[in-house]
Tab-separated table of C-alpha atoms in Angstrom:
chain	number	residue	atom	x	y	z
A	1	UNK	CA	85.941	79.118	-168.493
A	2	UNK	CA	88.449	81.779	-166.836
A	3	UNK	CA	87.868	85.343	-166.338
A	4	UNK	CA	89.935	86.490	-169.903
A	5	UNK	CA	87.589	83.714	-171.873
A	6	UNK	CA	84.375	85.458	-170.592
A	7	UNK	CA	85.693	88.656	-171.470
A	8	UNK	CA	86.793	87.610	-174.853
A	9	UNK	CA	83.940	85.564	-175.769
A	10	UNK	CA	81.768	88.997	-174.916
A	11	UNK	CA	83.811	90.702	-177.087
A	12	UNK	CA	83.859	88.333	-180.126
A	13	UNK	CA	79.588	88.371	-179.607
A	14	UNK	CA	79.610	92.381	-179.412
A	15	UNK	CA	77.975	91.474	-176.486
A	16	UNK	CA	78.780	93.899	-173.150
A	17	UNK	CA	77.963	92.806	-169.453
A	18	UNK	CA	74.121	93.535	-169.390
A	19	UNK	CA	73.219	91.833	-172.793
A	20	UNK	CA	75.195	88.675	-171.097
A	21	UNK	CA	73.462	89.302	-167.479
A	22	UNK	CA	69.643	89.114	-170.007
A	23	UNK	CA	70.792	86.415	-171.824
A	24	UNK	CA	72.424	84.059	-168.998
A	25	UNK	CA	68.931	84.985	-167.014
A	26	UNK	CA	71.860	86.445	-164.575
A	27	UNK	CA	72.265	89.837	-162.817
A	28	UNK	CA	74.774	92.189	-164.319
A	29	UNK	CA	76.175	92.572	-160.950
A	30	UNK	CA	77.110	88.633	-160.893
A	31	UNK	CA	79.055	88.886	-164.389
A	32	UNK	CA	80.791	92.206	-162.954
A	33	UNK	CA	81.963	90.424	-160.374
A	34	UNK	CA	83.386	87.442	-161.858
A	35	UNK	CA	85.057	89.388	-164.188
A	36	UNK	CA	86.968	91.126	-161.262
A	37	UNK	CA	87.778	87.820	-160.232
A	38	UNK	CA	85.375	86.951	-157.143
A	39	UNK	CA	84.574	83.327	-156.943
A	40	UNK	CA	81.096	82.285	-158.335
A	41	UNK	CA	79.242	79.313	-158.022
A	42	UNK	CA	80.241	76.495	-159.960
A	43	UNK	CA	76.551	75.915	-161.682
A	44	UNK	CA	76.645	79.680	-162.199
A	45	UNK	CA	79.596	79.911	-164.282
A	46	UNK	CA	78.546	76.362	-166.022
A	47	UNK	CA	75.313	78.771	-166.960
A	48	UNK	CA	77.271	81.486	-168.666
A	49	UNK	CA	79.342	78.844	-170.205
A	50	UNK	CA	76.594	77.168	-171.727
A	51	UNK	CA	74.887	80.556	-172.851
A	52	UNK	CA	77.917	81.626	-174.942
A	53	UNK	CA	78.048	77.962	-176.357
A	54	UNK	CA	74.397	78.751	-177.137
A	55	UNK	CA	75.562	81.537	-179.289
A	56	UNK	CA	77.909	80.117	-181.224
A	57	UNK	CA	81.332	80.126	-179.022
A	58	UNK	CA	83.640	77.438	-178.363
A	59	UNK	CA	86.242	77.455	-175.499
A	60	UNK	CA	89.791	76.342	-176.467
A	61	UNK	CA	91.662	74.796	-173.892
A	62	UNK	CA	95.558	75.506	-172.611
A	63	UNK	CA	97.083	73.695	-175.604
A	64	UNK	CA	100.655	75.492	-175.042
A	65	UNK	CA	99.451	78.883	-176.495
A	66	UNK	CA	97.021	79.923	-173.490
A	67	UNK	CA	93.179	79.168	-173.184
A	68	UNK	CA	91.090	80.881	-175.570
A	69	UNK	CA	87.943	81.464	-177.464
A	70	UNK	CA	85.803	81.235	-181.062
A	71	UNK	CA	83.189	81.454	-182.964
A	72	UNK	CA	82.044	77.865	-184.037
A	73	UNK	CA	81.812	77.577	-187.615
A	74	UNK	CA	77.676	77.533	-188.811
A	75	UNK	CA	76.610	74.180	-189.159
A	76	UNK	CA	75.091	74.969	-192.304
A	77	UNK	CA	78.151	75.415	-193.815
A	78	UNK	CA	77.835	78.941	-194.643
């Protein structure tokens, strides 16, 4: 996950940095600051990763058109 899929993934969850920070069991000081850039640890961002998957996002790897993000489709088929 990259700095623009984090951001993007927020967005797509109407979610902003705080309701991330409560739900990742983060500060919102640490998502801040990743998504300026700075260098987290590597089982942090795994941890945000894993709480957007939690909620229904799916990370969409380089495939020519740039990495990207959406929302998984319900697996009840709704």
């Amino acid at each position: 996950m990259n700095v623009i899929q984090c951001k993007m993934a927020r967005v797509a969850l109407g979610w902003g940095t705080r309701d991330l920070a409560r739900n990742a069991g983060v500060s919102p000081d640490t998502i801040a600051r990743f998504e300026r850039g700075e260098e987290l640890k590597t089982s942090t961002i795994a941890t945000i990763r894993a709480t957007f998957e939690a909620a229904g996002i799916e990370f969409i790897p380089e495939n020519g058109g740039g990495p990207g993000v959406r929302l998984s489709r319900r697996q009840d088929g709704k």
